[in-house]
Coordinates of C-alpha atoms and ligand atoms in Angstrom, one line a residue:
X1 CA 146.9 13.1 55.7
X2 CA 144.5 10.4 55.4
X3 CA 141.0 10.0 53.8
X4 CA 138.8 8.5 56.9
X5 CA 136.5 5.7 55.7
X6 CA 133.0 4.7 57.8
X7 CA 131.5 1.9 56.9
X8 CA 127.9 2.2 58.8
X9 CA 126.8 -1.4 57.8
X10 CA 129.3 -3.1 60.2
X11 CA 130.7 -0.1 62.1
X12 CA 133.9 -0.4 60.8
X13 CA 136.5 2.1 59.3
X14 CA 139.8 2.5 57.3
X15 CA 142.3 5.4 57.4
X16 CA 143.6 5.4 54.1
X17 CA 146.5 7.6 52.7
X18 CA 145.2 10.3 50.3
X19 CA 145.5 9.2 47.0
X20 CA 147.8 11.6 44.5
X21 CA 144.6 12.6 42.5
X22 CA 143.0 14.0 45.8
X23 CA 146.2 15.9 46.8
X24 CA 145.5 19.1 46.0
X25 CA 141.9 19.1 46.8
X26 CA 139.6 20.2 49.7
X27 CA 136.4 21.6 50.9
X28 CA 134.0 21.3 48.0
X29 CA 136.7 20.3 45.5
X30 CA 137.1 17.4 47.7
X31 CA 133.7 16.5 48.3
X32 CA 132.3 17.1 44.9
X33 CA 135.3 14.8 43.4
X34 CA 134.3 11.9 46.0
X35 CA 130.8 11.9 45.4
X36 CA 131.3 12.1 41.6
X37 CA 134.0 9.2 41.8
X38 CA 132.2 7.2 44.3
X39 CA 127.8 7.7 44.0
X40 CA 126.0 6.6 41.2
X41 CA 124.0 9.4 40.2
X42 CA 121.2 7.3 39.8
X43 CA 120.8 6.0 43.5
X44 CA 118.3 7.0 45.8
X45 CA 119.8 10.0 48.0
X46 CA 118.5 8.4 51.1
X47 CA 119.5 4.5 50.3
X48 CA 122.8 2.8 51.1
X49 CA 124.5 3.6 47.8
X50 CA 124.7 7.5 48.7
X51 CA 127.6 8.6 50.2
X52 CA 128.1 11.5 53.1
X53 CA 131.6 13.5 52.7
X54 CA 132.9 16.1 55.0
X55 CA 136.1 17.9 54.1
X56 CA 137.7 20.8 55.9
X57 CA 139.3 23.6 53.4
X58 CA 142.9 23.5 52.0
X59 CA 144.0 26.2 54.4
X60 CA 141.5 24.9 57.6
X61 CA 143.2 24.4 60.7
X62 CA 146.3 27.2 59.9
X63 CA 146.5 30.5 60.8
X64 CA 145.0 31.5 57.6
X65 CA 142.3 34.2 58.6
X66 CA 138.5 33.4 58.4
X67 CA 139.2 29.9 56.8
X68 CA 137.7 27.2 59.6
X69 CA 134.8 26.2 57.1
X70 CA 133.9 22.4 56.4
X71 CA 132.1 21.3 53.2
X72 CA 129.9 18.5 53.2
X73 CA 128.9 16.7 50.0
X74 CA 126.4 14.0 49.0
X75 CA 124.0 13.4 46.5
X76 CA 120.9 15.9 47.7
X77 CA 117.4 14.5 48.5
X78 CA 115.9 18.1 47.5
X79 CA 117.6 18.8 44.4
X80 CA 118.2 15.1 43.1
X81 CA 121.5 16.4 41.9
X82 CA 124.8 16.8 43.3
X83 CA 125.3 19.0 46.8
X84 CA 127.9 21.0 48.8
X85 CA 126.9 22.6 51.7
X86 CA 129.4 24.4 54.0
X87 CA 129.7 26.1 57.6
X88 CA 132.1 27.5 59.7
X89 CA 132.9 25.9 63.0
X90 CA 135.9 24.3 65.2
X91 CA 135.2 20.9 64.2
X92 CA 136.4 21.4 61.0
X93 CA 139.7 22.5 62.5
X94 CA 139.8 19.5 64.6
X95 CA 139.5 17.2 61.9
X96 CA 142.3 18.9 59.4
X97 CA 144.6 19.1 62.7
X98 CA 144.2 15.1 63.0
X99 CA 145.4 14.9 59.3
X100 CA 142.0 14.2 57.7
X101 CA 141.3 15.4 54.6
X102 CA 137.9 14.0 54.6
X103 CA 135.5 11.5 56.5
X104 CA 133.3 9.3 53.8
X105 CA 130.4 7.4 55.4
X106 CA 129.1 4.7 53.2
X107 CA 126.2 2.5 53.6
X108 CA 123.6 1.9 56.6
X109 CA 123.2 -0.4 59.6
X110 CA 120.8 -3.1 59.2
X111 CA 119.1 -2.8 62.5
X112 CA 117.2 0.7 63.5
X113 CA 119.8 2.1 66.1
X114 CA 121.3 5.5 65.7
X115 CA 125.1 5.5 66.1
X116 CA 127.7 8.4 66.9
X117 CA 131.3 8.5 66.3
X118 CA 134.3 9.9 68.6
X119 CA 137.8 10.7 66.9
X120 CA 140.3 11.4 69.1
X121 CA 144.0 11.9 68.6
X122 CA 146.0 9.1 69.7
X123 CA 149.6 10.7 70.6
X124 CA 151.3 7.3 70.7
X125 CA 150.1 5.9 67.6
X126 CA 150.3 9.4 65.8
X127 CA 146.9 8.8 64.3
X128 CA 143.2 9.4 64.8
X129 CA 141.5 7.1 67.1
X130 CA 137.9 5.9 66.0
X131 CA 135.4 4.8 68.3
X132 CA 131.4 3.8 67.3
X133 CA 129.3 4.5 70.1
X134 CA 125.5 4.0 70.5
X135 CA 123.4 7.1 70.3
X136 CA 119.6 6.0 70.7
X137 CA 119.3 8.2 73.9
X138 CA 119.9 11.3 72.1
X139 CA 117.0 10.7 69.3
X140 CA 114.0 12.9 69.0
X141 CA 115.3 15.6 71.1
X142 CA 115.9 19.3 70.7
X143 CA 119.5 20.0 69.8
X144 CA 119.8 22.8 72.5
X145 CA 119.2 20.4 75.2
X146 CA 121.3 17.4 73.9
X147 CA 124.5 19.5 73.0
X148 CA 125.3 20.0 76.5
X149 CA 125.1 16.4 77.6
X150 CA 127.6 15.5 74.5
X151 CA 129.5 18.3 76.5
X152 CA 129.5 16.7 79.6
X153 CA 129.6 13.5 78.2
X154 CA 133.5 14.0 76.4
X155 CA 134.4 17.2 77.8
X156 CA 134.8 20.8 77.1
X157 CA 137.4 20.6 74.3
X158 CA 135.0 18.8 71.9
X159 CA 133.7 20.0 68.6
X160 CA 130.1 18.6 67.1
X161 CA 128.7 17.4 63.9
X162 CA 125.3 16.0 63.8
X163 CA 121.9 15.9 63.0
X164 CA 118.5 17.0 64.6
X165 CA 114.9 15.6 64.2
X166 CA 114.4 16.8 60.8
X167 CA 117.4 14.4 59.8
X168 CA 116.0 11.5 61.7
X169 CA 112.5 12.2 60.0
X170 CA 114.1 11.9 56.7
X171 CA 113.2 15.5 55.8
X172 CA 114.4 16.9 52.2
X173 CA 114.5 20.4 54.6
X174 CA 117.3 19.1 57.0
X175 CA 120.8 20.6 58.0
X176 CA 123.8 19.2 59.5
X177 CA 124.6 20.9 62.5
X178 CA 128.0 22.2 63.9
X179 CA 128.8 23.7 67.2
X180 CA 129.6 27.6 67.1
X181 CA 132.1 29.1 69.7
X182 CA 130.1 28.7 72.7
X183 CA 129.0 25.2 72.1
X184 CA 125.6 25.8 71.1
X185 CA 124.1 24.1 67.8
X186 CA 123.9 27.2 65.4
X187 CA 126.3 26.6 62.5
X188 CA 124.4 24.6 59.6
X189 CA 125.3 23.1 56.4
X190 CA 121.8 23.8 56.0
X191 CA 121.2 23.5 52.0
X192 CA 120.2 20.5 50.2
X193 CA 118.9 18.3 53.0
X194 CA 121.9 16.7 53.7
X195 CA 120.8 16.0 57.6
X196 CA 118.8 13.5 55.9
X197 CA 121.3 11.7 54.3
X198 CA 123.3 11.3 57.7
X199 CA 120.1 10.3 59.2
X200 CA 119.5 7.7 56.8
X201 CA 122.7 6.5 57.8
X202 CA 121.9 6.2 61.3
X203 CA 124.7 8.7 62.2
X204 CA 123.6 11.0 64.9
X205 CA 126.9 12.7 65.8
X206 CA 130.6 12.9 64.9
X207 CA 132.2 14.2 67.9
X208 CA 135.9 15.4 67.6
X209 CA 138.6 16.0 70.2
X210 CA 141.9 17.0 68.7
X211 CA 144.0 17.6 72.0
X212 CA 147.5 16.8 71.3
X213 CA 146.8 16.3 67.7
X214 CA 150.0 18.2 65.3
X215 CA 149.7 21.2 63.2
X216 CA 148.5 21.3 59.8
X217 CA 151.5 20.7 57.5
X218 CA 152.7 23.4 55.3
X219 CA 155.2 23.1 52.6
X220 CA 156.4 26.9 52.1
X221 CA 155.7 28.5 55.6
X222 CA 157.3 31.8 54.4
X223 CA 154.9 32.0 51.5
X224 CA 152.0 31.0 53.6
X225 CA 152.8 33.6 56.2
X226 CA 152.8 36.5 53.5
X227 CA 149.7 35.2 52.1
X228 CA 148.1 35.3 55.6
X229 CA 149.3 38.8 56.0
X230 CA 147.8 40.3 52.8
X231 CA 144.6 38.7 53.2
X232 CA 144.3 39.7 56.8
X233 CA 145.2 43.3 55.9
X234 CA 142.8 43.2 53.3
X235 CA 139.9 42.1 55.6
X236 CA 141.0 44.7 58.4
X237 CA 140.6 47.5 55.9
X238 CA 137.7 47.1 53.6
X239 CA 134.7 48.9 54.9
X240 CA 132.7 45.8 54.7
X241 CA 134.9 43.4 56.3
X242 CA 137.2 45.5 59.0
X243 CA 136.2 45.5 62.8
X244 CA 133.6 47.8 63.6
X245 CA 132.3 47.7 59.6
X246 CA 129.1 47.0 58.0
X247 CA 129.4 43.2 58.9
X248 CA 130.6 43.3 62.6
X249 CA 128.3 45.9 63.2
X250 CA 125.2 45.2 61.4
X251 CA 125.8 41.5 60.5
X252 CA 124.6 40.4 57.1
X253 CA 121.2 41.6 57.6
X254 CA 122.8 45.0 57.1
X255 CA 121.5 43.5 53.5
X256 CA 117.9 44.0 54.6
X257 CA 117.6 47.7 54.0
X258 CA 119.8 47.7 51.0
X259 CA 118.0 45.3 49.1
X260 CA 114.6 46.7 49.9
X261 CA 115.7 50.0 48.2
X262 CA 116.9 48.4 45.3
X263 CA 113.2 46.6 45.3
X264 CA 115.1 43.1 45.3
X265 CA 114.0 42.1 49.0
X266 CA 111.6 39.0 48.3
X267 CA 108.2 39.6 49.9
X268 CA 105.4 37.6 50.5
X269 CA 106.3 34.6 48.7
X270 CA 107.9 36.7 46.0
X271 CA 105.1 39.0 45.6
X272 CA 106.7 42.2 45.6
X273 CA 110.5 43.4 45.7
X274 CA 109.6 45.8 49.1
X275 CA 108.9 45.1 52.5
X276 CA 107.1 47.9 54.6
X277 CA 108.4 46.3 57.5
X278 CA 112.0 46.2 56.4
X279 CA 113.5 48.6 58.8
X280 CA 112.0 47.0 61.7
X281 CA 114.0 43.7 60.8
X282 CA 117.2 45.2 59.3
X283 CA 120.6 44.8 60.7
X284 CA 120.4 48.3 61.9
X285 CA 117.2 47.6 63.8
X286 CA 119.0 44.4 65.6
X287 CA 122.1 46.9 66.6
X288 CA 119.7 49.3 68.1
X289 CA 117.1 46.9 69.6
X290 CA 120.1 45.1 71.3
X291 CA 121.9 48.2 72.4
X292 CA 118.3 49.3 74.2
X293 CA 117.7 45.7 75.9
X294 CA 121.4 45.0 76.7
X295 CA 122.2 48.6 77.7
X296 CA 125.5 48.9 75.6
X297 CA 126.7 48.5 71.7
X298 CA 127.1 44.7 71.1
X299 CA 129.4 44.0 68.1
X300 CA 129.1 40.6 66.4
X301 CA 131.4 37.5 67.2
X302 CA 133.1 35.1 65.0
X303 CA 131.5 31.6 64.3
X304 CA 134.5 29.8 64.3
X305 CA 138.0 30.0 65.0
X306 CA 140.3 32.7 63.6
X307 CA 137.7 34.9 61.8
X308 CA 138.6 38.4 61.6
X309 CA 135.2 39.7 59.8
X310 CA 133.3 38.4 62.7
X311 CA 129.6 38.8 61.3
X312 CA 127.6 36.6 63.7
X313 CA 124.9 38.1 65.6
X314 CA 123.3 37.2 68.9
X315 CA 119.5 38.7 69.6
X316 CA 118.6 39.5 72.6
X317 CA 115.4 39.5 74.9
X318 CA 113.5 42.0 76.8
X319 CA 115.2 41.2 79.9
X320 CA 118.7 41.1 77.9
X321 CA 119.0 37.5 78.1
X322 CA 120.5 35.9 74.7
X323 CA 117.3 34.8 72.7
X324 CA 119.4 33.3 69.9
X325 CA 122.6 33.3 67.5
X326 CA 122.5 34.2 64.8
X327 CA 119.7 36.2 63.0
X328 CA 121.5 36.7 59.7
X329 CA 120.2 38.4 56.7
X330 CA 118.7 34.9 55.1
X331 CA 117.4 33.9 58.1
X332 CA 116.0 37.5 59.0
X333 CA 114.5 37.4 55.5
X334 CA 112.7 34.0 54.9
X335 CA 111.2 34.2 58.3
X336 CA 110.7 37.6 57.9
X337 CA 110.1 39.8 55.0
X338 CA 109.1 36.5 52.9
X339 CA 106.2 35.8 55.3
X340 CA 105.2 39.3 55.6
X341 CA 106.5 39.4 59.4
X342 CA 108.2 42.6 61.0
X343 CA 108.8 40.9 64.2
X344 CA 112.4 40.4 65.4
X345 CA 111.6 38.5 68.4
X346 CA 109.1 36.1 66.5
X347 CA 111.6 35.8 63.7
X348 CA 114.4 35.0 66.2
X349 CA 112.3 32.2 67.9
X350 CA 112.1 30.6 64.5
X351 CA 115.4 30.8 63.8
X352 CA 115.9 29.2 67.2
X353 CA 113.5 26.6 66.4
X354 CA 115.0 25.5 63.3
X355 CA 118.5 25.2 65.2
X356 CA 116.4 22.9 67.8
X357 CA 115.1 20.6 65.0
X358 CA 117.9 20.9 62.7
X359 CA 116.3 22.9 59.7
X360 CA 117.3 25.1 57.1
X361 CA 116.1 28.7 57.7
X362 CA 115.9 29.3 54.1
X363 CA 114.1 26.2 53.0
X364 CA 111.7 26.7 56.0
X365 CA 111.0 30.1 55.3
X366 CA 110.5 29.5 51.6
X367 CA 108.1 26.6 52.4
X368 CA 106.1 28.5 55.1
X369 CA 105.8 31.1 52.2
X370 CA 104.0 28.7 49.6
X371 CA 101.7 27.3 52.5
X372 CA 100.6 31.0 53.4
X373 CA 100.2 31.5 49.6
X374 CA 98.2 28.1 50.1
X375 CA 95.9 29.4 52.7
X376 CA 97.4 27.4 55.8
X377 CA 97.9 30.7 57.5
X378 CA 97.9 34.3 57.1
X379 CA 100.9 36.4 55.5
X380 CA 102.1 38.3 59.0
X381 CA 100.6 35.7 61.6
X382 CA 103.9 34.9 63.5
X383 CA 102.7 33.0 66.2
X384 CA 101.0 30.6 63.3
X385 CA 104.1 30.4 61.6
X386 CA 106.2 29.6 64.9
X387 CA 103.1 26.9 65.4
X388 CA 104.0 25.3 61.9
X389 CA 107.7 25.1 62.5
X390 CA 106.7 23.0 65.6
X391 CA 104.6 20.6 63.7
X392 CA 107.7 20.5 61.3
X393 CA 109.6 19.3 64.2
X394 CA 107.0 16.8 66.1
X395 CA 106.5 15.3 62.4
X396 CA 103.0 15.6 62.5
X397 CA 101.3 14.9 59.1
X398 CA 101.2 18.5 58.0
X399 CA 104.7 18.9 59.5
X400 CA 106.1 16.3 57.3
X401 CA 104.7 17.6 54.2
X402 CA 106.4 20.9 55.3
X403 CA 109.5 19.6 56.2
X404 CA 109.6 18.4 52.5
X405 CA 110.6 21.5 51.5
X406 CA 109.4 24.7 48.9
X407 CA 109.0 22.8 46.0
X408 CA 107.4 19.6 47.1
X409 CA 105.0 21.0 49.6
X410 CA 104.2 23.7 47.1
X411 CA 103.0 21.1 45.0
X412 CA 100.9 19.2 47.3
X413 CA 99.2 22.4 48.4
X414 CA 98.4 23.1 44.8
X415 CA 100.5 26.1 44.6
X416 CA 101.4 27.5 41.1
X417 CA 104.0 30.2 42.8
X418 CA 106.7 28.2 43.8
X419 CA 110.0 30.1 44.1
X420 CA 112.4 27.2 43.8
X421 CA 114.6 25.7 40.9
X422 CA 115.8 22.0 40.7
X423 CA 113.8 21.5 43.9
X424 CA 115.6 24.2 45.8
X425 CA 114.0 27.2 47.6
X426 CA 115.2 30.4 46.4
X427 CA 117.2 32.6 49.0
X428 CA 117.0 36.3 50.1
X429 CA 117.4 38.1 46.7
X430 CA 114.7 38.7 43.7
X431 CA 115.7 37.5 40.1
X432 CA 113.1 39.8 38.7
X433 CA 115.1 42.8 40.0
X434 CA 118.5 41.4 40.4
X435 CA 119.2 39.6 37.2
X436 CA 122.3 38.2 37.3
X437 CA 121.5 36.2 40.9
X438 CA 118.4 34.8 38.5
X439 CA 121.5 33.2 36.3
X440 CA 122.8 31.9 39.2
X441 CA 120.1 30.4 40.8
X442 CA 118.9 29.0 37.5
X443 CA 122.3 27.6 36.4
X444 CA 124.2 26.8 39.6
X445 CA 124.7 23.2 40.1
X446 CA 123.1 23.3 43.4
X447 CA 119.8 24.3 42.8
X448 CA 118.8 28.1 43.7
X449 CA 122.0 29.0 45.6
X450 CA 123.1 32.5 46.0
X451 CA 126.2 31.6 47.6
X452 CA 127.2 29.8 44.4
X453 CA 127.9 33.0 42.2
X454 CA 127.0 35.8 44.4
X455 CA 126.4 38.3 41.6
X456 CA 125.0 40.8 44.2
X457 CA 128.6 41.8 44.6
X458 CA 128.7 43.7 41.3
X459 CA 124.7 44.3 41.0
X460 CA 123.9 45.9 44.1
X461 CA 127.2 46.4 46.4
X462 CA 129.1 47.7 43.6
X463 CA 132.1 45.3 44.8
X464 CA 134.3 44.4 42.2
X465 CA 132.9 46.9 39.8
X466 CA 129.0 47.9 39.6
X467 CA 126.5 46.8 36.7
X468 CA 122.9 47.6 36.6
X469 CA 120.8 44.9 38.4
X470 CA 117.6 45.3 36.2
X471 CA 119.6 44.7 33.1
X472 CA 120.0 41.1 31.7
X473 CA 122.7 42.1 29.7
X474 CA 126.2 40.4 30.1
X475 CA 124.9 38.4 33.2
X476 CA 125.9 35.2 32.2
X477 CA 129.5 36.1 31.9
X478 CA 129.4 37.7 35.6
X479 CA 127.8 34.2 36.5
X480 CA 129.9 32.0 35.2
X481 CA 132.9 33.8 36.7
X482 CA 131.6 33.8 39.9
X483 CA 130.4 30.8 40.0
X484 CA 134.2 29.4 39.3
X485 CA 136.1 31.4 41.8
X486 CA 133.6 30.5 44.2
X487 CA 133.7 26.8 43.6
X488 CA 137.6 27.5 44.3
X489 CA 136.9 29.7 47.4
X490 CA 134.7 27.1 48.7
X491 CA 137.7 24.4 48.3
X492 CA 140.0 26.6 50.2
X493 CA 137.8 26.5 53.6
X494 CA 137.6 30.2 53.5
X495 CA 134.3 31.9 54.5
X496 CA 132.9 33.5 51.3
X497 CA 132.6 36.8 53.1
X498 CA 136.2 37.4 52.2
X499 CA 135.3 38.0 48.5
X500 CA 134.1 41.5 49.4
X501 CA 137.8 42.1 50.3
X502 CA 139.7 40.2 47.7
X503 CA 137.5 41.5 44.9
X504 CA 138.5 45.1 45.6
X505 CA 141.9 45.0 47.1
X506 CA 144.4 42.9 44.7
X507 CA 146.8 42.5 47.2
X508 CA 144.2 40.7 49.4
X509 CA 143.2 38.4 46.4
X510 CA 147.3 37.6 45.9
X511 CA 147.5 36.8 49.6
X512 CA 144.7 34.4 49.3
X513 CA 146.5 32.3 46.6
X514 CA 149.6 32.5 48.2
X515 CA 148.2 30.8 51.4
X516 CA 147.1 28.0 49.2
X517 CA 150.6 27.8 47.5
X518 CA 152.1 27.7 50.8
X519 CA 150.2 24.8 52.2
X520 CA 150.4 22.7 49.2
X521 CA 153.6 23.8 47.0
X522 CA 151.5 24.6 44.1
X523 CA 152.2 27.5 41.6
X524 CA 148.9 28.7 41.2
X525 CA 147.9 32.0 39.7
X526 CA 144.6 34.2 39.6
X527 CA 144.0 32.2 36.0
X528 CA 144.2 28.9 38.1
X529 CA 141.7 30.1 40.4
X530 CA 138.9 30.5 37.5
X531 CA 140.6 27.3 35.6
X532 CA 140.2 24.7 38.9
X533 CA 136.6 26.1 40.1
X534 CA 135.9 25.6 36.0
X535 CA 137.2 21.8 36.6
X536 CA 134.8 21.6 39.8
X537 CA 132.0 22.6 37.9
X538 CA 132.4 20.5 35.1
X539 CA 132.4 17.4 37.3
X540 CA 129.1 18.5 39.2
X541 CA 127.4 19.0 36.0
X542 CA 128.3 16.1 34.8
X543 CA 127.2 14.3 37.6
X544 CA 123.8 16.0 37.4
X545 CA 123.3 15.3 33.8
X546 CA 124.0 11.5 34.9
X547 CA 121.5 12.0 37.5
X548 CA 118.7 13.4 35.0
X549 CA 118.9 17.1 35.6
X550 CA 119.2 18.5 31.9
X551 CA 119.0 21.9 30.5
X552 CA 115.2 22.3 31.4
X553 CA 116.2 22.2 35.1
X554 CA 118.2 25.3 34.6
X555 CA 115.1 27.5 34.3
X556 CA 113.6 30.2 36.4
X557 CA 109.8 29.2 37.9
X558 CA 107.4 30.0 35.0
X559 CA 105.3 32.8 36.9
X560 CA 108.7 34.9 37.3
X561 CA 108.5 35.0 33.4
X562 CA 105.1 36.3 33.0
X563 CA 104.7 38.1 36.8
X564 CA 106.2 41.9 36.5
X565 CA 107.5 42.2 40.0
X566 CA 106.8 45.6 41.7
X567 CA 108.1 48.0 42.3
X568 CA 110.2 47.9 38.9
X569 CA 107.6 45.5 37.4
X570 CA 110.0 43.5 35.7
X571 CA 109.8 40.0 34.6
X572 CA 112.8 37.5 34.4
X573 CA 113.9 38.2 30.9
X574 CA 117.1 36.6 30.6
X575 CA 116.8 34.2 27.4
X576 CA 117.0 30.4 27.9
X577 CA 119.6 30.5 25.4
X578 CA 121.8 32.7 27.7
X579 CA 121.3 30.2 30.6
X580 CA 122.2 27.5 28.5
X581 CA 125.3 29.1 27.4
X582 CA 126.7 29.6 31.3
X583 CA 127.7 26.2 32.2
X584 CA 127.3 24.1 29.6
X585 CA 130.6 24.3 27.8
X586 CA 132.8 24.1 31.1
Ligands
SF4_1 S1 132.5 36.2 58.4 FE1 130.7 35.2 59.3 S2 130.0 33.5 58.6 FE2 131.9 34.0 57.7 S3 133.3 32.7 59.2 FE3 133.3 34.8 60.0 S4 131.4 35.0 61.4 FE4 131.2 33.1 60.4

């Protein structure tokens, strides 16, 4: 296995053997370790000294179910701290099969020209072949128009990682896009502005062609197969993850009605926890709407190879043609309830525009929320919201302000109620109604990030045990354990959604660990999962502290401490000392 080191200043590369210290790492564990080892925490995120790291997970590229994730890491221009953001795509499988454990991109070209890198498998040399190609012809364009050109140029069997105009403009709200299974630009490492880091290196695309590449090496195949079978069985039987179960039928937007009922669906820039239009935009409405428009029931599909859960939906137009994939919970909320918009066609169009321009849908919805609060447009005005996303895509002066993300735009526009932590806009769970997720938002090394410690499992869904979402009691421990377990899970290459099954079905969890042991030849146990996860968090936190992020950044926005949230009329009342106890001692 190799680490592929790309130097953008002179367009050279090195394929280096994986150092011993990195041998058992993958995904987030590897991206965060390389960022900690190689990046000066005080560097400018868009300057030459930041590095951009891509790493498939430990089991990615194998038959392990639901495991085609790639982690992307760097110092974040949005938070100023370390960032890992992962996506499901065939691109990660290609990279893993070409025996590349990580791609590390250094420096910047002197000339203002864009480049693309083509990585293919050289069967004769039994190693990857790397080519640097000019990419200026793809700049400034809609990604839906550019992706077909890349497929036409390199052939159908390729996969693509890249950036849209948001990354070219240097927006702190810009993601890195990957192809889905239909070859569309819909899968994003969206959070944290990593698209602008790639853009700062004048790297437009990394195209992979893994035809002829070998299988990913497996030390103990029997153990690995046993682990895969246990995990697959758990995924196929759990109500949330099974075929035609909750996620396969209604997608993640099944959560809209659930969070609305719980009073935890942030509405109109976090003013209330209930949205009267929720039933019109919920997963159930998407399913029924599609049934009417297409003339039959439409179940969801996989975003990436080998996914059993298949939660990724498509929204169809009135005439039955595809509008966009996918309207998942976070996008549905951020561009829907958070803006007071209950029209699925308008929400779908905003998702499509975010995909086309290379924007993170969560950050875009958060930013438009503070823009509405500032009077730039009226909550509920979907057409104006669409216009504003076009302004972001065109790079107008207002568009550039909005492209800077929720916290920066809110400051420029004089807004007091800014729902962000460490500069990153909050996702779709109200911390005053679901206190544990607030603990995660406040203390995560990533800024406000629900995926880094998804306490919704326990607080709302009753997965892994049920606790009262409105109580601040015991939430530090729940968040800490989930943050550690997630840091490990993000290192394996599995999608976070396997957590629903493995937290409830012990054999599924065993299988998840056995897969890793089978690949690596390790003897990890359940305790090691938490230990390894805590070690990743320790490194990430140390990076953040050195970058200048201290306890005062592990805080909820002040307005959430004095403004009660209807319908429960709670404030965020987890004491600061409790927040400080979560990760300080890891
Ligand atoms: S569960 Fe959904 S998001 Fe996760 S890999 Fe499968 S389709 Fe993609």
